[in-house]
Short mmCIF file of N, CA and C in Angstrom, two decimals:
data_model
loop_
_atom_site.label_atom_id
_atom_site.label_comp_id
_atom_site.label_asym_id
_atom_site.label_seq_id
_atom_site.Cartn_x
_atom_site.Cartn_y
_atom_site.Cartn_z
N MET A 4 16.71 9.63 -11.46
CA MET A 4 15.89 9.38 -10.20
C MET A 4 15.87 7.73 -9.92
N LYS A 5 15.75 7.33 -8.47
CA LYS A 5 15.84 6.28 -7.95
C LYS A 5 14.31 5.87 -8.47
N LYS A 6 14.26 4.36 -8.44
CA LYS A 6 12.91 3.79 -8.81
C LYS A 6 12.71 2.63 -7.77
N LEU A 7 11.34 2.23 -7.50
CA LEU A 7 11.11 1.19 -6.93
C LEU A 7 10.00 0.46 -7.80
N LEU A 8 10.54 -0.97 -8.33
CA LEU A 8 9.71 -1.57 -9.28
C LEU A 8 9.26 -2.71 -8.48
N ILE A 9 7.69 -2.80 -8.59
CA ILE A 9 6.98 -3.75 -7.71
C ILE A 9 6.16 -4.71 -8.66
N TYR A 10 6.48 -5.94 -8.34
CA TYR A 10 6.00 -6.90 -9.42
C TYR A 10 5.97 -8.19 -8.73
N LYS A 11 5.43 -9.30 -9.49
CA LYS A 11 5.31 -10.58 -9.10
C LYS A 11 6.28 -11.35 -10.05
N ASP A 12 7.18 -12.27 -9.30
CA ASP A 12 8.25 -13.06 -10.21
C ASP A 12 7.99 -14.34 -9.50
N ASP A 13 7.38 -15.26 -10.38
CA ASP A 13 6.99 -16.63 -10.34
C ASP A 13 6.01 -16.69 -9.13
N GLN A 14 6.33 -17.27 -7.98
CA GLN A 14 5.46 -17.08 -6.70
C GLN A 14 5.52 -15.99 -5.85
N ASP A 15 6.86 -15.39 -6.09
CA ASP A 15 7.34 -14.30 -5.07
C ASP A 15 6.87 -12.93 -5.45
N PHE A 16 6.46 -12.14 -4.46
CA PHE A 16 6.34 -10.59 -4.97
C PHE A 16 7.76 -9.90 -4.80
N VAL A 17 8.17 -9.11 -5.50
CA VAL A 17 9.24 -8.54 -5.53
C VAL A 17 9.38 -6.87 -5.48
N ILE A 18 10.05 -6.39 -4.67
CA ILE A 18 10.16 -4.92 -4.77
C ILE A 18 11.85 -4.79 -5.12
N GLU A 19 11.88 -4.09 -6.08
CA GLU A 19 13.38 -4.27 -6.64
C GLU A 19 13.75 -2.34 -6.81
N ARG A 20 14.69 -2.28 -6.05
CA ARG A 20 15.06 -0.84 -5.64
C ARG A 20 16.28 -0.36 -6.70
N VAL A 21 16.13 0.56 -7.54
CA VAL A 21 17.08 0.81 -8.63
C VAL A 21 17.76 2.23 -8.02
N ASN A 22 19.14 2.38 -7.87
CA ASN A 22 19.57 3.59 -7.61
C ASN A 22 19.71 4.67 -8.59
N GLN A 23 20.20 5.54 -8.21
CA GLN A 23 20.60 6.80 -9.21
C GLN A 23 21.76 6.18 -10.20
N PHE A 24 22.54 5.05 -10.02
CA PHE A 24 23.56 4.42 -10.88
C PHE A 24 23.14 3.37 -11.97
N ASN A 25 21.54 3.19 -11.79
CA ASN A 25 21.24 2.18 -12.39
C ASN A 25 21.54 0.78 -11.86
N HIS A 26 21.87 0.54 -10.65
CA HIS A 26 22.07 -0.68 -10.11
C HIS A 26 20.97 -1.16 -9.00
N SER A 27 20.50 -2.32 -9.17
CA SER A 27 19.43 -2.89 -8.81
C SER A 27 19.46 -3.82 -7.42
N PHE A 28 18.84 -3.84 -6.40
CA PHE A 28 18.63 -4.87 -5.38
C PHE A 28 17.35 -5.17 -5.46
N GLN A 29 17.24 -6.35 -5.17
CA GLN A 29 15.81 -7.05 -5.04
C GLN A 29 15.54 -7.46 -3.52
N ARG A 30 14.15 -7.45 -3.00
CA ARG A 30 13.80 -7.86 -2.03
C ARG A 30 12.58 -8.85 -2.41
N LYS A 31 12.50 -10.17 -1.98
CA LYS A 31 11.30 -10.87 -2.33
C LYS A 31 10.61 -11.32 -1.30
N PHE A 32 9.09 -11.41 -1.32
CA PHE A 32 8.40 -11.98 -0.30
C PHE A 32 7.11 -12.69 -0.71
N ILE A 33 6.83 -13.49 0.09
CA ILE A 33 6.22 -14.87 -0.22
C ILE A 33 4.71 -14.59 -0.14
N SER A 34 4.21 -13.50 0.43
CA SER A 34 2.97 -13.20 0.55
C SER A 34 2.66 -11.64 0.31
N GLU A 35 1.33 -11.29 -0.02
CA GLU A 35 0.92 -9.89 -0.01
C GLU A 35 1.30 -9.19 1.40
N GLN A 36 1.02 -9.70 2.26
CA GLN A 36 1.44 -9.05 3.79
C GLN A 36 2.85 -8.66 3.72
N GLY A 37 3.71 -9.85 3.61
CA GLY A 37 5.14 -9.34 3.37
C GLY A 37 5.19 -8.20 2.59
N LEU A 38 4.77 -8.15 1.42
CA LEU A 38 5.01 -6.80 0.31
C LEU A 38 4.48 -5.61 0.95
N ILE A 39 3.42 -5.88 1.53
CA ILE A 39 2.97 -4.72 2.22
C ILE A 39 4.10 -3.96 3.37
N GLU A 40 4.43 -4.99 4.03
CA GLU A 40 5.60 -4.60 5.24
C GLU A 40 6.58 -4.27 4.81
N GLY A 41 7.06 -4.69 3.47
CA GLY A 41 8.06 -4.32 2.80
C GLY A 41 8.27 -2.81 2.15
N LEU A 42 7.00 -2.62 1.66
CA LEU A 42 6.66 -0.99 1.27
C LEU A 42 7.00 -0.15 2.37
N GLN A 43 6.33 -0.64 3.76
CA GLN A 43 6.09 0.30 4.81
C GLN A 43 7.74 0.85 5.26
N SER A 44 8.56 -0.21 4.81
CA SER A 44 9.92 0.38 5.15
C SER A 44 10.60 1.51 4.76
N TYR A 45 9.60 1.86 3.19
CA TYR A 45 10.14 2.93 2.50
C TYR A 45 9.46 4.25 2.74
N GLU A 46 8.54 3.90 3.66
CA GLU A 46 7.56 5.04 3.84
C GLU A 46 8.17 6.21 4.17
N LEU A 47 9.25 6.52 4.70
CA LEU A 47 10.07 8.23 4.90
C LEU A 47 10.69 8.56 3.81
N VAL A 48 10.96 7.73 2.97
CA VAL A 48 11.82 8.07 1.90
C VAL A 48 11.19 7.79 0.69
N MET A 49 9.73 7.51 0.60
CA MET A 49 8.96 7.29 -0.64
C MET A 49 8.91 8.33 -1.60
N ASP A 50 8.99 9.36 -1.22
CA ASP A 50 9.02 10.75 -2.05
C ASP A 50 10.01 10.90 -2.99
N GLU A 51 11.53 9.97 -2.61
CA GLU A 51 12.60 10.12 -3.51
C GLU A 51 12.44 8.96 -4.40
N TYR A 52 11.41 8.27 -4.55
CA TYR A 52 11.46 7.15 -5.35
C TYR A 52 10.13 7.49 -6.61
N GLU A 53 10.64 7.16 -7.61
CA GLU A 53 9.44 6.98 -8.78
C GLU A 53 9.06 5.37 -8.66
N LEU A 54 7.66 5.31 -8.54
CA LEU A 54 7.31 3.98 -8.44
C LEU A 54 6.64 3.37 -9.75
N GLU A 55 7.15 2.04 -10.21
CA GLU A 55 6.64 1.65 -11.29
C GLU A 55 6.02 0.19 -10.77
N VAL A 56 4.84 -0.20 -10.84
CA VAL A 56 4.01 -0.94 -10.37
C VAL A 56 3.31 -2.03 -11.44
N ALA A 57 3.75 -3.34 -11.08
CA ALA A 57 2.76 -4.17 -12.25
C ALA A 57 1.17 -4.01 -12.02
N GLU A 58 0.70 -4.13 -13.15
CA GLU A 58 -0.92 -3.80 -13.30
C GLU A 58 -1.75 -4.85 -12.30
N ASP A 59 -1.48 -5.89 -12.16
CA ASP A 59 -2.14 -6.69 -11.12
C ASP A 59 -1.63 -6.28 -9.79
N LEU A 60 -0.77 -5.50 -9.50
CA LEU A 60 -0.61 -5.28 -7.94
C LEU A 60 -0.84 -3.67 -7.65
N TRP A 61 -1.40 -3.22 -8.75
CA TRP A 61 -1.56 -1.68 -8.66
C TRP A 61 -2.30 -1.27 -7.31
N ALA A 62 -3.57 -2.00 -7.28
CA ALA A 62 -4.33 -1.66 -6.31
C ALA A 62 -3.87 -1.99 -5.04
N LEU A 63 -3.17 -3.08 -4.85
CA LEU A 63 -3.04 -3.42 -3.56
C LEU A 63 -1.76 -2.52 -3.05
N VAL A 64 -0.84 -2.05 -3.91
CA VAL A 64 0.35 -1.38 -3.46
C VAL A 64 -0.12 0.01 -3.38
N VAL A 65 -1.22 0.75 -4.04
CA VAL A 65 -1.78 2.23 -3.80
C VAL A 65 -2.26 2.03 -2.45
N GLY A 66 -3.25 0.94 -2.20
CA GLY A 66 -3.88 1.03 -1.11
C GLY A 66 -2.97 0.65 0.03
N ALA A 67 -2.21 -0.03 -0.05
CA ALA A 67 -1.16 -0.26 1.01
C ALA A 67 -0.58 0.80 1.46
N VAL A 68 0.17 1.82 0.53
CA VAL A 68 0.90 3.29 0.85
C VAL A 68 -0.05 4.15 1.20
N ASN A 69 -1.29 4.14 0.97
CA ASN A 69 -2.12 5.18 1.39
C ASN A 69 -2.98 4.68 2.37
N GLY A 70 -2.95 3.48 2.68
CA GLY A 70 -3.49 3.03 4.09
C GLY A 70 -5.12 2.75 3.98
N LEU A 71 -5.52 2.54 3.06
CA LEU A 71 -6.79 2.61 2.65
C LEU A 71 -7.35 1.28 2.82
N ASP A 72 -8.97 1.37 3.23
CA ASP A 72 -9.51 -0.19 3.30
C ASP A 72 -9.98 -0.76 1.95
N GLU A 73 -10.44 -1.63 1.86
CA GLU A 73 -11.25 -2.01 0.76
C GLU A 73 -12.27 -1.28 -0.03
N ALA A 74 -13.02 -0.49 0.62
CA ALA A 74 -13.76 0.59 -0.26
C ALA A 74 -13.14 1.68 -0.54
N GLY A 75 -12.14 2.08 0.35
CA GLY A 75 -11.22 3.38 -0.10
C GLY A 75 -10.58 3.04 -1.41
N GLN A 76 -10.21 1.66 -1.37
CA GLN A 76 -9.20 1.56 -2.67
C GLN A 76 -10.24 1.68 -3.91
N LYS A 77 -11.52 1.16 -3.70
CA LYS A 77 -12.40 1.23 -4.90
C LYS A 77 -12.64 2.57 -5.14
N GLU A 78 -12.93 3.35 -4.25
CA GLU A 78 -13.19 4.72 -4.47
C GLU A 78 -12.17 5.66 -5.24
N ASN A 79 -10.83 5.27 -4.74
CA ASN A 79 -9.67 5.97 -4.92
C ASN A 79 -9.42 5.65 -6.51
N LEU A 80 -9.76 4.53 -6.93
CA LEU A 80 -9.24 4.04 -8.16
C LEU A 80 -10.35 4.39 -9.41
N ASN A 81 -11.51 4.86 -8.92
CA ASN A 81 -12.53 5.34 -10.00
C ASN A 81 -12.24 6.79 -10.15
N GLY A 82 -12.40 7.23 -11.44
CA GLY A 82 -12.08 8.70 -11.82
C GLY A 82 -10.45 9.07 -11.49
N ASN A 83 -9.76 8.16 -11.94
CA ASN A 83 -8.31 8.42 -11.81
C ASN A 83 -7.65 9.00 -13.21
N ARG A 84 -7.15 10.50 -12.86
CA ARG A 84 -6.89 11.25 -14.13
C ARG A 84 -5.39 11.40 -14.21
N CYS A 85 -4.80 11.26 -15.34
CA CYS A 85 -3.51 11.49 -15.68
C CYS A 85 -3.18 13.00 -15.51
N GLY A 86 -1.81 12.92 -14.66
CA GLY A 86 -1.47 14.35 -14.47
C GLY A 86 -0.88 15.07 -15.37
N ILE A 87 -0.77 14.70 -16.71
CA ILE A 87 -0.30 15.45 -17.87
C ILE A 87 -1.69 15.93 -18.91
N CYS A 88 -2.22 14.84 -19.08
CA CYS A 88 -3.53 15.25 -20.21
C CYS A 88 -4.83 15.44 -19.51
N ASN A 89 -4.91 14.87 -18.15
CA ASN A 89 -6.12 14.97 -17.38
C ASN A 89 -7.34 14.27 -17.92
N HIS A 90 -6.72 13.19 -18.81
CA HIS A 90 -7.61 11.98 -19.02
C HIS A 90 -7.79 10.66 -18.33
N ASP A 91 -9.05 10.21 -18.32
CA ASP A 91 -9.12 8.94 -17.18
C ASP A 91 -7.94 8.16 -17.42
N VAL A 92 -7.42 7.44 -16.63
CA VAL A 92 -6.25 6.66 -16.70
C VAL A 92 -6.78 5.00 -16.16
N PRO A 93 -7.01 4.24 -17.28
CA PRO A 93 -7.55 2.75 -16.59
C PRO A 93 -6.23 2.21 -15.80
N ILE A 94 -6.50 1.18 -14.96
CA ILE A 94 -5.65 0.73 -14.13
C ILE A 94 -4.64 0.08 -14.84
N SER A 95 -5.08 -0.48 -16.19
CA SER A 95 -4.29 -1.43 -16.98
C SER A 95 -3.06 -0.57 -17.76
N GLU A 96 -3.56 0.79 -17.83
CA GLU A 96 -2.42 1.70 -18.44
C GLU A 96 -1.70 2.38 -17.39
N THR A 97 -1.67 2.50 -16.20
CA THR A 97 -1.08 2.94 -15.28
C THR A 97 0.34 2.21 -14.78
N GLN A 98 1.36 2.95 -15.09
CA GLN A 98 2.79 2.48 -14.89
C GLN A 98 3.58 3.23 -14.18
N LEU A 99 3.15 4.57 -14.22
CA LEU A 99 4.09 5.46 -13.42
C LEU A 99 3.25 6.25 -12.42
N LEU A 100 3.39 6.31 -10.93
CA LEU A 100 2.97 7.30 -10.19
C LEU A 100 4.05 8.00 -9.58
N ARG A 101 3.38 9.30 -9.10
CA ARG A 101 4.48 10.25 -8.43
C ARG A 101 3.61 10.26 -7.02
N GLN A 102 4.34 10.06 -5.75
CA GLN A 102 3.44 10.30 -4.53
C GLN A 102 3.56 11.84 -4.28
N GLU A 103 2.54 12.40 -3.79
CA GLU A 103 2.32 13.84 -3.56
C GLU A 103 2.56 13.91 -2.07
N SER A 104 2.76 15.07 -1.50
CA SER A 104 3.01 15.62 0.03
C SER A 104 2.23 14.82 0.60
N GLY A 105 0.67 14.82 0.69
CA GLY A 105 -0.19 14.38 1.51
C GLY A 105 -0.30 12.98 1.54
N GLY A 106 0.62 12.20 0.78
CA GLY A 106 0.50 10.73 0.58
C GLY A 106 -0.37 10.12 -0.30
N THR A 107 -1.00 11.13 -1.17
CA THR A 107 -1.72 10.36 -2.25
C THR A 107 -0.81 10.15 -3.57
N PHE A 108 -1.44 9.60 -4.61
CA PHE A 108 -0.47 9.20 -5.73
C PHE A 108 -1.01 10.13 -6.81
N THR A 109 -0.38 10.77 -7.85
CA THR A 109 -0.93 11.03 -9.29
C THR A 109 -0.32 10.21 -10.19
N SER A 110 -1.54 9.41 -11.08
CA SER A 110 -1.12 8.72 -12.05
C SER A 110 -0.69 9.24 -13.47
N TYR A 111 -0.16 8.73 -14.22
CA TYR A 111 0.53 9.26 -15.64
C TYR A 111 0.00 7.80 -16.51
N HIS A 112 -0.38 8.43 -17.76
CA HIS A 112 -0.53 7.23 -18.76
C HIS A 112 1.03 6.87 -19.02
N ILE A 113 1.44 5.86 -19.94
CA ILE A 113 2.68 5.65 -20.18
C ILE A 113 3.16 6.47 -21.32
N ARG A 114 2.34 6.78 -22.17
CA ARG A 114 2.70 7.89 -23.18
C ARG A 114 2.95 9.11 -22.68
N CYS A 115 2.32 9.50 -21.70
CA CYS A 115 2.87 10.76 -21.13
C CYS A 115 4.15 10.98 -20.22
N GLU A 116 4.68 9.54 -20.07
CA GLU A 116 5.84 9.65 -19.19
C GLU A 116 6.97 10.60 -19.25
N SER A 117 7.32 10.77 -20.31
CA SER A 117 8.26 11.68 -21.10
C SER A 117 8.27 13.23 -20.28
N GLN A 118 6.96 13.55 -20.32
CA GLN A 118 6.75 14.91 -19.87
C GLN A 118 6.46 14.98 -18.45
N THR A 119 6.85 14.05 -17.57
CA THR A 119 6.33 14.31 -16.13
C THR A 119 7.95 14.75 -15.67
N LYS A 120 9.08 14.75 -16.53
CA LYS A 120 10.36 15.17 -15.84
C LYS A 120 10.14 16.80 -15.67
N ASN A 121 9.56 17.54 -16.50
CA ASN A 121 9.54 18.87 -16.33
C ASN A 121 8.34 19.38 -15.72
N ILE A 122 7.53 18.72 -15.31
CA ILE A 122 6.34 19.02 -14.60
C ILE A 122 6.47 19.67 -13.32
N LYS A 123 5.93 20.93 -12.86
CA LYS A 123 6.16 21.50 -11.49
C LYS A 123 4.53 21.23 -10.71
N PRO A 124 4.81 21.40 -9.44
CA PRO A 124 3.51 21.42 -8.59
C PRO A 124 2.54 22.17 -9.08
N CYS A 125 1.30 21.92 -9.15
CA CYS A 125 0.11 23.08 -9.35
C CYS A 125 0.59 24.26 -8.29
N GLU A 126 0.00 25.42 -8.78
CA GLU A 126 0.37 26.56 -7.58
C GLU A 126 -0.78 26.47 -6.58
N ASP A 127 -1.95 25.92 -7.09
CA ASP A 127 -3.34 26.19 -6.00
C ASP A 127 -2.97 25.02 -5.01
N CYS A 128 -2.96 23.98 -5.64
CA CYS A 128 -3.14 22.84 -4.54
C CYS A 128 -1.93 21.94 -4.61
N GLY A 129 -0.83 22.20 -5.26
CA GLY A 129 0.58 21.44 -4.89
C GLY A 129 0.78 19.95 -5.52
N GLN A 130 -0.32 19.72 -6.41
CA GLN A 130 -0.30 18.10 -6.93
C GLN A 130 0.64 18.43 -8.08
N HIS A 131 1.35 17.39 -8.58
CA HIS A 131 2.00 17.35 -9.79
C HIS A 131 1.25 17.22 -11.12
N ARG A 132 0.58 17.85 -11.66
CA ARG A 132 -0.40 18.04 -12.63
C ARG A 132 -0.09 19.38 -13.36
N LEU A 133 -0.25 19.02 -14.67
CA LEU A 133 -0.60 20.28 -15.76
C LEU A 133 -2.10 20.79 -15.32
N LEU A 134 -3.28 20.26 -15.35
CA LEU A 134 -4.46 20.66 -15.00
C LEU A 134 -4.92 19.65 -14.01
N CYS A 135 -5.79 20.55 -13.03
CA CYS A 135 -6.01 19.78 -11.87
C CYS A 135 -7.68 20.00 -12.03
N ASP A 136 -8.52 18.70 -11.41
CA ASP A 136 -9.81 18.78 -11.49
C ASP A 136 -10.23 19.95 -10.94
N GLU A 137 -9.86 20.02 -9.45
CA GLU A 137 -10.45 20.94 -8.68
C GLU A 137 -10.07 22.47 -9.07
N CYS A 138 -8.80 22.80 -9.51
CA CYS A 138 -8.08 24.15 -9.32
C CYS A 138 -8.52 24.55 -10.82
N LYS A 139 -8.49 23.92 -11.87
CA LYS A 139 -8.38 24.40 -13.51
C LYS A 139 -9.19 23.52 -13.96
N GLU A 140 -10.08 23.92 -15.07
CA GLU A 140 -10.97 23.04 -15.82
C GLU A 140 -10.41 22.96 -17.30
#
């Protein structure tokens, strides 16, 4: 699967695109606004990529992709649950995100990453989860 790696390198923000042949291409930005605009260029094809985001940029990236304001970011980050084990995922442990059809993201613990390849969307809500908060207890 193709990946987008998003991190900060020295003073630059970096979007590194890794294709299916494991070749990578970097785009560097000098500001957060530049990074957000760079992410917007992937808007139509975002579901083709696995996102790996540095923990210090996680809130910015998720907020930018979901188009959230400050209050929305904080609300979205609280109660974030792993799509595999359904336990809370602190921002510091989130390294893998999958964008859902509605534009939201499902988070996964690093330790659960190997199980994400076989996960199918929930039959009730369509999210890529083994256990859904709203559908299953």
